[in-house]
């Protein structure tokens, strides 16, 4: 067993002209000097030589931390060995071969890393286990977040596990039933406000000024720490040969930030020999990051006042983590692109035909890969962020042709599959002939 007690981490502002350092347990959400985003950085070098084998051995262990796909990689997490972790057995998500999706993207091969297979059905759990563990370590009374739904479900569950009070602010009428149901069932206090996600975010920041309240939005650097382990798990699943391209949906951009940090740390410690190009895909109607990327100057990030997309998980106009995501795209020579509502809907149906169910936001990846000109000898992994059961209303409407885009246009059910009313099984035999 490696000893973890000698590890030292700090919080550090990512703004190049600031770089202020703070104690790891300082209750901060942004840099108190300049308002910049915070990273958690290790101050000592780590001996990476025994890690691959150690992590592999842990897969046969019954220690709850070793059963978690996040805490199994705890050498890279800013906690000590005696930390009481709040876990639901997150991570350990499958990496699927997806031949039909590959075909649709005109590629010989495509892999799907399905983060929707986490305990609450979305990628948020990998970050939430770390965020809520830190909340409990700091003695918080109440954990809070603003959410389009998935964060709400995840925080509510982890808060329940940690026996902490939980308050969630959601945009009224803009959260799928399934996600709202999850948050309610896990016992969170859910507050609905008029407006969009960005309005909720503004409100929650005020609430978090109270000392006993801990904010667990994606701006929280501990969440990014948990989430970065997905890069570790993926690298391990690929026997430490990273793909040429990693494609992720872009909403609040915590995901791309976390993958960027995870792969950078693996690269810096010599566990992988290069980093994948990170491509972020946004819905056309909620694409402030894509606009920033396309602007040659890259000087001013302009928020979307009225983000519009049926992919509610990425319906975000003011993504707080954009500087970290931008760093990930730049460092890996990646890109940021957009896809239409029709492209998202069709790609989602194709992913389904591979036997893999995801929520609409996740399908931006396959829609995006189809548009990217990827060389057929390059390897690609798409990250699916949420489970199909997160938004079944969308699925049914797509297949029966009643899905209407935010601009009022009916989407074409290109790959429609509708229930067939029958009188007897005899007619079934005819239909399946
Ligand atoms: Zn700063």
CSV table of C-alpha atoms and ligand atoms in Angstrom, one decimal:
chain,number,residue,atom,x,y,z
A,1,UNK,CA,0.0,0.0,0.0
A,2,UNK,CA,1.3,3.5,-0.8
A,3,UNK,CA,1.2,6.0,1.9
A,4,UNK,CA,-0.9,9.0,1.0
A,5,UNK,CA,-0.3,11.1,4.1
A,6,UNK,CA,2.6,12.9,2.6
A,7,UNK,CA,0.7,14.3,-0.3
A,8,UNK,CA,0.4,18.0,-0.5
A,9,UNK,CA,-2.1,19.9,-2.6
A,10,UNK,CA,-3.0,23.6,-2.9
A,11,UNK,CA,-5.8,25.6,-4.6
A,12,UNK,CA,-4.4,27.9,-7.2
A,13,UNK,CA,-5.9,30.6,-9.4
A,14,UNK,CA,-5.7,29.7,-13.1
A,15,UNK,CA,-5.5,33.4,-14.3
A,16,UNK,CA,-2.0,33.7,-15.8
A,17,UNK,CA,-1.4,37.2,-14.4
A,18,UNK,CA,-2.6,36.2,-10.9
A,19,UNK,CA,-1.7,32.6,-9.9
A,20,UNK,CA,-2.6,33.2,-6.2
A,21,UNK,CA,-2.3,30.2,-4.0
A,22,UNK,CA,-4.7,29.1,-1.3
A,23,UNK,CA,-4.8,26.5,1.4
A,24,UNK,CA,-6.5,23.3,0.2
A,25,UNK,CA,-9.3,23.6,2.7
A,26,UNK,CA,-10.0,27.3,2.2
A,27,UNK,CA,-13.7,27.6,1.6
A,28,UNK,CA,-13.4,29.3,-1.8
A,29,UNK,CA,-15.2,29.0,-5.1
A,30,UNK,CA,-13.2,31.5,-7.1
A,31,UNK,CA,-9.9,33.3,-6.5
A,32,UNK,CA,-10.4,35.8,-3.7
A,33,UNK,CA,-7.9,38.1,-5.3
A,34,UNK,CA,-9.1,38.3,-8.9
A,35,UNK,CA,-12.2,36.3,-9.2
A,36,UNK,CA,-10.5,33.7,-11.5
A,37,UNK,CA,-11.3,30.0,-11.5
A,38,UNK,CA,-9.4,27.7,-9.1
A,39,UNK,CA,-7.4,24.6,-9.9
A,40,UNK,CA,-6.2,22.1,-7.4
A,41,UNK,CA,-2.5,21.4,-7.9
A,42,UNK,CA,-0.1,19.0,-6.4
A,43,UNK,CA,3.0,20.4,-4.8
A,44,UNK,CA,5.1,17.3,-4.8
A,45,UNK,CA,6.1,14.9,-7.5
A,46,UNK,CA,4.5,11.5,-7.5
A,47,UNK,CA,6.2,8.2,-8.3
A,48,UNK,CA,4.0,6.9,-11.0
A,49,UNK,CA,5.9,3.6,-11.5
A,50,UNK,CA,3.8,1.4,-9.2
A,51,UNK,CA,0.4,3.0,-10.0
A,52,UNK,CA,-0.9,1.0,-13.0
A,53,UNK,CA,-0.4,-2.2,-11.2
A,54,UNK,CA,-1.8,-0.9,-7.9
A,55,UNK,CA,-4.9,0.4,-9.6
A,56,UNK,CA,-5.4,-2.9,-11.4
A,57,UNK,CA,-5.1,-4.9,-8.1
A,58,UNK,CA,-7.7,-2.7,-6.5
A,59,UNK,CA,-10.3,-3.9,-9.0
A,60,UNK,CA,-10.3,-7.2,-7.0
A,61,UNK,CA,-10.6,-5.5,-3.6
A,62,UNK,CA,-13.8,-5.2,-1.6
A,63,UNK,CA,-12.8,-1.8,0.0
A,64,UNK,CA,-15.6,0.5,-1.0
A,65,UNK,CA,-13.1,3.1,-2.2
A,66,UNK,CA,-11.5,0.5,-4.5
A,67,UNK,CA,-15.0,-0.4,-5.8
A,68,UNK,CA,-15.4,3.2,-6.9
A,69,UNK,CA,-14.0,4.2,-10.3
A,70,UNK,CA,-13.1,7.6,-8.8
A,71,UNK,CA,-11.5,6.7,-5.5
A,72,UNK,CA,-9.5,3.8,-7.0
A,73,UNK,CA,-7.3,6.5,-8.5
A,74,UNK,CA,-7.0,8.4,-5.2
A,75,UNK,CA,-3.3,9.0,-5.5
A,76,UNK,CA,-4.3,11.9,-7.8
A,77,UNK,CA,-7.1,13.2,-5.5
A,78,UNK,CA,-6.6,16.0,-2.9
A,79,UNK,CA,-7.6,13.9,0.1
A,80,UNK,CA,-5.7,11.8,2.6
A,81,UNK,CA,-5.9,8.1,3.2
A,82,UNK,CA,-8.0,8.6,6.3
A,83,UNK,CA,-10.7,10.8,4.6
A,84,UNK,CA,-14.2,9.4,5.0
A,85,UNK,CA,-15.4,9.3,1.5
A,86,UNK,CA,-19.0,9.8,0.3
A,87,UNK,CA,-19.5,7.2,-2.4
A,88,UNK,CA,-22.2,5.5,-4.3
A,89,UNK,CA,-19.8,3.2,-6.2
A,90,UNK,CA,-19.5,5.8,-9.1
A,91,UNK,CA,-17.4,5.4,-12.2
A,92,UNK,CA,-16.5,2.0,-13.6
A,93,UNK,CA,-18.6,2.9,-16.7
A,94,UNK,CA,-18.5,0.8,-19.9
A,95,UNK,CA,-16.5,1.7,-23.0
A,96,UNK,CA,-18.6,0.3,-25.9
A,97,UNK,CA,-17.7,-0.4,-29.5
A,98,UNK,CA,-20.5,1.2,-31.5
A,99,UNK,CA,-20.4,-0.1,-35.1
A,100,UNK,CA,-23.7,1.5,-36.3
A,101,UNK,CA,-22.7,4.9,-34.9
A,102,UNK,CA,-19.2,4.5,-36.5
A,103,UNK,CA,-20.9,3.7,-39.8
A,104,UNK,CA,-23.1,6.8,-39.5
A,105,UNK,CA,-19.9,8.9,-38.9
A,106,UNK,CA,-18.2,7.2,-41.9
A,107,UNK,CA,-15.5,5.7,-39.6
A,108,UNK,CA,-14.3,2.1,-39.3
A,109,UNK,CA,-14.5,2.3,-35.5
A,110,UNK,CA,-16.0,4.4,-32.8
A,111,UNK,CA,-16.1,3.9,-29.0
A,112,UNK,CA,-18.6,5.3,-26.6
A,113,UNK,CA,-17.6,6.0,-23.0
A,114,UNK,CA,-21.0,5.9,-21.3
A,115,UNK,CA,-21.0,8.1,-18.2
A,116,UNK,CA,-24.8,7.8,-18.1
A,117,UNK,CA,-24.1,4.4,-16.4
A,118,UNK,CA,-23.2,6.1,-13.1
A,119,UNK,CA,-25.5,5.7,-10.0
A,120,UNK,CA,-27.8,8.6,-10.8
A,121,UNK,CA,-27.5,8.2,-14.5
A,122,UNK,CA,-25.1,11.0,-15.4
A,123,UNK,CA,-21.4,11.9,-15.5
A,124,UNK,CA,-22.0,14.3,-12.6
A,125,UNK,CA,-21.6,11.5,-10.0
A,126,UNK,CA,-17.8,11.2,-10.6
A,127,UNK,CA,-17.4,14.8,-9.5
A,128,UNK,CA,-20.1,14.9,-6.9
A,129,UNK,CA,-18.4,12.1,-4.8
A,130,UNK,CA,-15.4,14.4,-4.4
A,131,UNK,CA,-17.3,17.6,-4.0
A,132,UNK,CA,-19.6,16.2,-1.2
A,133,UNK,CA,-16.7,14.5,0.5
A,134,UNK,CA,-15.0,17.9,0.7
A,135,UNK,CA,-18.3,19.5,2.0
A,136,UNK,CA,-18.4,17.0,4.8
A,137,UNK,CA,-14.7,17.4,5.6
A,138,UNK,CA,-15.3,21.2,5.9
A,139,UNK,CA,-18.3,20.6,8.3
A,140,UNK,CA,-20.9,22.1,5.9
A,141,UNK,CA,-24.5,22.1,7.1
A,142,UNK,CA,-26.1,22.6,3.7
A,143,UNK,CA,-24.9,21.8,0.2
A,144,UNK,CA,-26.4,23.8,-2.7
A,145,UNK,CA,-26.3,24.0,-6.5
A,146,UNK,CA,-28.0,25.4,-9.5
A,147,UNK,CA,-28.8,22.8,-12.1
A,148,UNK,CA,-30.4,21.9,-15.4
A,149,UNK,CA,-31.3,18.6,-13.8
A,150,UNK,CA,-28.4,16.1,-13.7
A,151,UNK,CA,-26.4,18.0,-11.1
A,152,UNK,CA,-29.6,18.3,-9.0
A,153,UNK,CA,-30.2,14.5,-9.1
A,154,UNK,CA,-26.5,13.8,-8.4
A,155,UNK,CA,-26.1,16.3,-5.5
A,156,UNK,CA,-29.3,15.2,-3.9
A,157,UNK,CA,-28.2,11.6,-3.9
A,158,UNK,CA,-24.7,12.3,-2.5
A,159,UNK,CA,-26.1,14.7,0.1
A,160,UNK,CA,-28.5,12.0,1.3
A,161,UNK,CA,-25.6,9.6,1.6
A,162,UNK,CA,-23.6,12.1,3.6
A,163,UNK,CA,-26.6,13.1,5.7
A,164,UNK,CA,-26.3,16.7,4.7
A,165,UNK,CA,-29.2,19.1,3.9
A,166,UNK,CA,-29.4,19.9,0.2
A,167,UNK,CA,-31.0,22.8,-1.7
A,168,UNK,CA,-31.3,23.0,-5.4
A,169,UNK,CA,-32.3,25.8,-7.6
A,170,UNK,CA,-33.7,24.9,-11.1
A,171,UNK,CA,-35.2,26.8,-13.9
A,172,UNK,CA,-39.0,26.3,-13.6
A,173,UNK,CA,-40.4,24.2,-16.4
A,174,UNK,CA,-37.1,23.5,-18.0
A,175,UNK,CA,-36.0,20.3,-16.2
A,176,UNK,CA,-37.0,16.9,-17.4
A,177,UNK,CA,-39.5,15.0,-15.2
A,178,UNK,CA,-37.0,12.2,-14.6
A,179,UNK,CA,-34.3,14.5,-13.2
A,180,UNK,CA,-36.8,16.4,-11.0
A,181,UNK,CA,-38.2,13.1,-9.7
A,182,UNK,CA,-34.7,11.9,-8.7
A,183,UNK,CA,-33.9,15.1,-6.8
A,184,UNK,CA,-37.3,14.9,-4.9
A,185,UNK,CA,-36.9,11.2,-4.1
A,186,UNK,CA,-33.5,11.8,-2.7
A,187,UNK,CA,-35.0,14.3,-0.3
A,188,UNK,CA,-33.5,17.6,-1.6
A,189,UNK,CA,-35.3,20.9,-1.2
A,190,UNK,CA,-36.0,21.9,-4.8
A,191,UNK,CA,-36.6,25.6,-5.6
A,192,UNK,CA,-37.9,26.6,-8.9
A,193,UNK,CA,-37.2,30.1,-10.3
A,194,UNK,CA,-38.4,31.9,-13.4
A,195,UNK,CA,-35.5,32.2,-15.9
A,196,UNK,CA,-32.9,29.9,-17.2
A,197,UNK,CA,-29.9,28.0,-15.7
A,198,UNK,CA,-27.8,31.2,-15.7
A,199,UNK,CA,-30.4,33.0,-13.5
A,200,UNK,CA,-30.3,30.1,-11.1
A,201,UNK,CA,-26.5,30.3,-11.0
A,202,UNK,CA,-26.7,34.0,-10.0
A,203,UNK,CA,-29.1,33.2,-7.2
A,204,UNK,CA,-27.1,30.4,-5.8
A,205,UNK,CA,-23.9,32.4,-5.5
A,206,UNK,CA,-25.7,34.8,-3.1
A,207,UNK,CA,-26.8,31.8,-1.0
A,208,UNK,CA,-23.3,30.4,-0.8
A,209,UNK,CA,-22.0,33.5,1.1
A,210,UNK,CA,-23.2,31.9,4.3
A,211,UNK,CA,-20.2,30.1,6.0
A,212,UNK,CA,-22.2,26.8,6.7
A,213,UNK,CA,-23.3,26.5,3.0
A,214,UNK,CA,-21.1,24.7,0.5
A,215,UNK,CA,-21.6,25.4,-3.2
A,216,UNK,CA,-21.2,22.3,-5.4
A,217,UNK,CA,-21.5,23.7,-8.9
A,218,UNK,CA,-19.0,22.7,-11.6
A,219,UNK,CA,-17.1,25.9,-10.6
A,220,UNK,CA,-16.1,23.9,-7.5
A,221,UNK,CA,-12.6,22.6,-8.1
A,222,UNK,CA,-13.1,19.5,-6.0
A,223,UNK,CA,-15.8,18.3,-8.5
A,224,UNK,CA,-13.4,18.7,-11.3
A,225,UNK,CA,-10.9,16.5,-9.4
A,226,UNK,CA,-13.4,13.7,-9.1
A,227,UNK,CA,-14.4,14.1,-12.7
A,228,UNK,CA,-10.8,14.0,-14.1
A,229,UNK,CA,-10.5,10.4,-13.0
A,230,UNK,CA,-12.7,9.5,-16.0
A,231,UNK,CA,-9.6,10.2,-18.1
A,232,UNK,CA,-7.7,7.7,-15.9
A,233,UNK,CA,-10.4,5.0,-16.2
A,234,UNK,CA,-10.6,5.5,-20.0
A,235,UNK,CA,-6.8,5.3,-20.4
A,236,UNK,CA,-6.8,2.1,-18.4
A,237,UNK,CA,-9.6,0.6,-20.5
A,238,UNK,CA,-7.6,1.3,-23.6
A,239,UNK,CA,-4.5,-0.2,-22.0
A,240,UNK,CA,-2.9,3.2,-21.7
A,241,UNK,CA,-3.0,3.9,-25.4
A,242,UNK,CA,-5.0,7.1,-25.6
A,243,UNK,CA,-7.3,7.8,-28.6
A,244,UNK,CA,-6.5,10.4,-31.2
A,245,UNK,CA,-9.8,12.2,-30.5
A,246,UNK,CA,-11.9,12.6,-27.5
A,247,UNK,CA,-15.3,14.2,-28.2
A,248,UNK,CA,-17.5,15.7,-25.4
A,249,UNK,CA,-20.7,17.7,-25.3
A,250,UNK,CA,-20.3,21.3,-24.3
A,251,UNK,CA,-22.7,22.9,-21.8
A,252,UNK,CA,-21.3,24.3,-18.6
A,253,UNK,CA,-17.9,22.9,-19.9
A,254,UNK,CA,-17.0,21.2,-16.6
A,255,UNK,CA,-16.6,17.9,-18.5
A,256,UNK,CA,-14.0,19.2,-21.1
A,257,UNK,CA,-12.2,21.0,-18.3
A,258,UNK,CA,-11.9,17.8,-16.2
A,259,UNK,CA,-10.8,15.6,-19.2
A,260,UNK,CA,-8.2,18.3,-20.0
A,261,UNK,CA,-6.8,18.2,-16.5
A,262,UNK,CA,-7.0,14.5,-16.2
A,263,UNK,CA,-5.1,13.7,-19.4
A,264,UNK,CA,-2.6,16.5,-18.7
A,265,UNK,CA,-1.7,15.0,-15.3
A,266,UNK,CA,-1.4,11.5,-16.8
A,267,UNK,CA,0.9,12.9,-19.5
A,268,UNK,CA,3.0,14.9,-17.0
A,269,UNK,CA,3.5,11.8,-14.8
A,270,UNK,CA,4.4,9.6,-17.8
A,271,UNK,CA,1.4,7.3,-17.5
A,272,UNK,CA,0.5,8.1,-21.1
A,273,UNK,CA,2.8,9.3,-23.9
A,274,UNK,CA,0.4,11.9,-25.5
A,275,UNK,CA,-2.9,13.6,-25.0
A,276,UNK,CA,-6.0,13.1,-27.1
A,277,UNK,CA,-7.3,16.1,-29.1
A,278,UNK,CA,-10.4,17.3,-27.1
A,279,UNK,CA,-13.3,18.4,-29.3
A,280,UNK,CA,-16.3,20.1,-27.6
A,281,UNK,CA,-19.6,19.9,-29.4
A,282,UNK,CA,-22.4,22.5,-28.6
A,283,UNK,CA,-25.9,22.8,-29.7
A,284,UNK,CA,-26.3,25.5,-32.3
A,285,UNK,CA,-28.7,27.5,-30.2
A,286,UNK,CA,-26.5,27.4,-27.1
A,287,UNK,CA,-23.0,27.9,-28.4
A,288,UNK,CA,-21.1,30.7,-26.7
A,289,UNK,CA,-17.9,28.6,-26.5
A,290,UNK,CA,-18.1,27.7,-30.2
A,291,UNK,CA,-18.4,31.4,-31.1
A,292,UNK,CA,-15.4,32.2,-28.9
A,293,UNK,CA,-13.4,29.5,-30.6
A,294,UNK,CA,-14.3,30.7,-34.1
A,295,UNK,CA,-13.4,34.2,-33.3
A,296,UNK,CA,-9.7,34.4,-34.5
A,297,UNK,CA,-8.8,36.9,-31.8
A,298,UNK,CA,-10.2,34.7,-29.0
A,299,UNK,CA,-10.4,37.9,-26.9
A,300,UNK,CA,-13.8,38.3,-25.5
A,301,UNK,CA,-16.2,35.6,-24.3
A,302,UNK,CA,-19.7,36.6,-25.1
A,303,UNK,CA,-22.5,34.8,-23.2
A,304,UNK,CA,-25.7,33.7,-24.9
A,305,UNK,CA,-28.6,35.7,-23.3
A,306,UNK,CA,-31.2,33.2,-24.4
A,307,UNK,CA,-29.7,29.7,-25.0
A,308,UNK,CA,-32.1,27.5,-26.9
A,309,UNK,CA,-31.9,23.7,-27.4
A,310,UNK,CA,-34.0,20.6,-26.7
A,311,UNK,CA,-30.9,19.1,-25.2
A,312,UNK,CA,-31.7,20.6,-21.8
A,313,UNK,CA,-28.5,19.4,-20.1
A,314,UNK,CA,-26.4,21.7,-22.3
A,315,UNK,CA,-28.9,24.6,-22.5
A,316,UNK,CA,-26.4,27.0,-20.9
A,317,UNK,CA,-25.5,30.5,-22.1
A,318,UNK,CA,-23.0,31.5,-19.5
A,319,UNK,CA,-20.7,28.5,-19.0
A,320,UNK,CA,-18.6,29.3,-15.9
A,321,UNK,CA,-15.8,26.9,-16.6
A,322,UNK,CA,-15.0,28.2,-20.1
A,323,UNK,CA,-11.4,29.3,-19.3
A,324,UNK,CA,-10.5,25.8,-18.2
A,325,UNK,CA,-12.2,24.2,-21.2
A,326,UNK,CA,-10.4,26.7,-23.4
A,327,UNK,CA,-7.1,25.7,-21.9
A,328,UNK,CA,-8.0,22.0,-22.6
A,329,UNK,CA,-8.8,22.7,-26.2
A,330,UNK,CA,-5.7,24.8,-26.7
A,331,UNK,CA,-3.3,22.4,-25.0
A,332,UNK,CA,-4.6,19.4,-27.0
A,333,UNK,CA,-5.0,21.1,-30.3
A,334,UNK,CA,-8.7,20.3,-30.2
A,335,UNK,CA,-11.7,22.2,-31.6
A,336,UNK,CA,-15.2,23.4,-30.8
A,337,UNK,CA,-18.1,22.9,-33.2
A,338,UNK,CA,-21.8,23.1,-33.3
A,339,UNK,CA,-24.6,20.8,-34.4
A,340,UNK,CA,-28.3,21.4,-35.2
A,341,UNK,CA,-31.3,20.1,-33.3
A,342,UNK,CA,-32.0,17.8,-36.2
A,343,UNK,CA,-28.5,16.4,-36.2
A,344,UNK,CA,-28.7,15.8,-32.4
A,345,UNK,CA,-32.0,14.0,-32.7
A,346,UNK,CA,-30.9,11.7,-35.5
A,347,UNK,CA,-27.5,10.9,-33.9
A,348,UNK,CA,-29.4,10.0,-30.7
A,349,UNK,CA,-31.5,7.5,-32.6
A,350,UNK,CA,-28.4,6.0,-34.2
A,351,UNK,CA,-26.7,5.6,-30.8
A,352,UNK,CA,-29.8,3.8,-29.7
A,353,UNK,CA,-29.5,1.3,-32.5
A,354,UNK,CA,-26.2,0.3,-31.1
A,355,UNK,CA,-28.1,-0.7,-28.0
A,356,UNK,CA,-26.8,2.2,-26.1
A,357,UNK,CA,-29.3,4.7,-24.6
A,358,UNK,CA,-28.3,8.3,-24.0
A,359,UNK,CA,-29.9,11.6,-23.3
A,360,UNK,CA,-30.1,14.2,-26.1
A,361,UNK,CA,-27.1,16.3,-25.0
A,362,UNK,CA,-24.8,13.2,-25.2
A,363,UNK,CA,-25.8,12.7,-28.9
A,364,UNK,CA,-24.1,16.0,-29.8
A,365,UNK,CA,-20.9,13.9,-29.8
A,366,UNK,CA,-21.9,11.5,-32.6
A,367,UNK,CA,-23.5,14.3,-34.5
A,368,UNK,CA,-20.3,16.3,-34.2
A,369,UNK,CA,-18.0,13.4,-35.2
A,370,UNK,CA,-20.1,12.9,-38.3
A,371,UNK,CA,-19.2,16.5,-39.2
A,372,UNK,CA,-15.6,16.5,-38.3
A,373,UNK,CA,-13.2,15.3,-41.0
A,374,UNK,CA,-11.5,12.6,-39.1
A,375,UNK,CA,-9.0,10.4,-40.9
A,376,UNK,CA,-10.2,6.8,-40.9
A,377,UNK,CA,-7.0,5.5,-39.3
A,378,UNK,CA,-7.5,7.8,-36.3
A,379,UNK,CA,-9.2,6.5,-33.1
A,380,UNK,CA,-12.2,8.3,-31.6
A,381,UNK,CA,-13.9,8.1,-28.3
A,382,UNK,CA,-17.2,9.9,-27.7
A,383,UNK,CA,-18.3,10.6,-24.1
A,384,UNK,CA,-22.0,10.1,-23.5
A,385,UNK,CA,-23.0,12.1,-20.4
A,386,UNK,CA,-26.5,11.0,-19.5
A,387,UNK,CA,-28.7,8.0,-19.6
A,388,UNK,CA,-31.7,7.6,-22.0
A,389,UNK,CA,-34.1,7.4,-19.1
A,390,UNK,CA,-33.2,11.0,-18.2
A,391,UNK,CA,-35.5,12.3,-20.9
A,392,UNK,CA,-37.9,9.8,-22.3
A,393,UNK,CA,-40.4,12.4,-23.4
A,394,UNK,CA,-37.9,13.5,-26.1
A,395,UNK,CA,-37.4,10.0,-27.3
A,396,UNK,CA,-41.1,9.3,-27.7
A,397,UNK,CA,-41.7,12.6,-29.5
A,398,UNK,CA,-38.8,12.0,-31.9
A,399,UNK,CA,-40.1,8.6,-32.9
A,400,UNK,CA,-43.7,9.7,-33.4
A,401,UNK,CA,-42.7,12.8,-35.2
A,402,UNK,CA,-44.0,15.4,-32.7
A,403,UNK,CA,-40.6,16.7,-31.6
A,404,UNK,CA,-40.5,20.5,-32.1
A,405,UNK,CA,-37.3,22.5,-32.1
A,406,UNK,CA,-37.1,25.7,-30.1
A,407,UNK,CA,-37.6,27.7,-33.3
A,408,UNK,CA,-40.9,26.1,-33.8
A,409,UNK,CA,-39.8,23.7,-36.6
A,410,UNK,CA,-40.9,20.1,-36.5
A,411,UNK,CA,-37.9,17.8,-36.5
A,412,UNK,CA,-37.9,14.9,-39.1
A,413,UNK,CA,-38.0,11.5,-37.5
A,414,UNK,CA,-35.4,10.2,-39.9
A,415,UNK,CA,-35.0,6.9,-38.0
A,416,UNK,CA,-38.5,6.7,-36.6
A,417,UNK,CA,-39.7,3.6,-34.7
A,418,UNK,CA,-43.3,3.7,-33.6
A,419,UNK,CA,-45.4,1.2,-31.7
A,420,UNK,CA,-47.7,-0.9,-33.9
A,421,UNK,CA,-51.2,-1.7,-32.8
A,422,UNK,CA,-52.1,-5.3,-33.5
A,423,UNK,CA,-55.3,-7.5,-33.3
A,424,UNK,CA,-53.5,-10.8,-33.1
A,425,UNK,CA,-50.1,-12.4,-33.1
A,426,UNK,CA,-50.7,-13.6,-36.6
A,427,UNK,CA,-50.2,-10.1,-37.9
A,428,UNK,CA,-47.0,-9.8,-36.0
A,429,UNK,CA,-45.6,-12.8,-37.9
A,430,UNK,CA,-46.5,-11.1,-41.1
A,431,UNK,CA,-44.8,-7.8,-40.0
A,432,UNK,CA,-41.5,-9.5,-39.0
A,433,UNK,CA,-41.2,-11.6,-42.1
B,1,LIG,ZN1,-6.6,35.1,-9.1
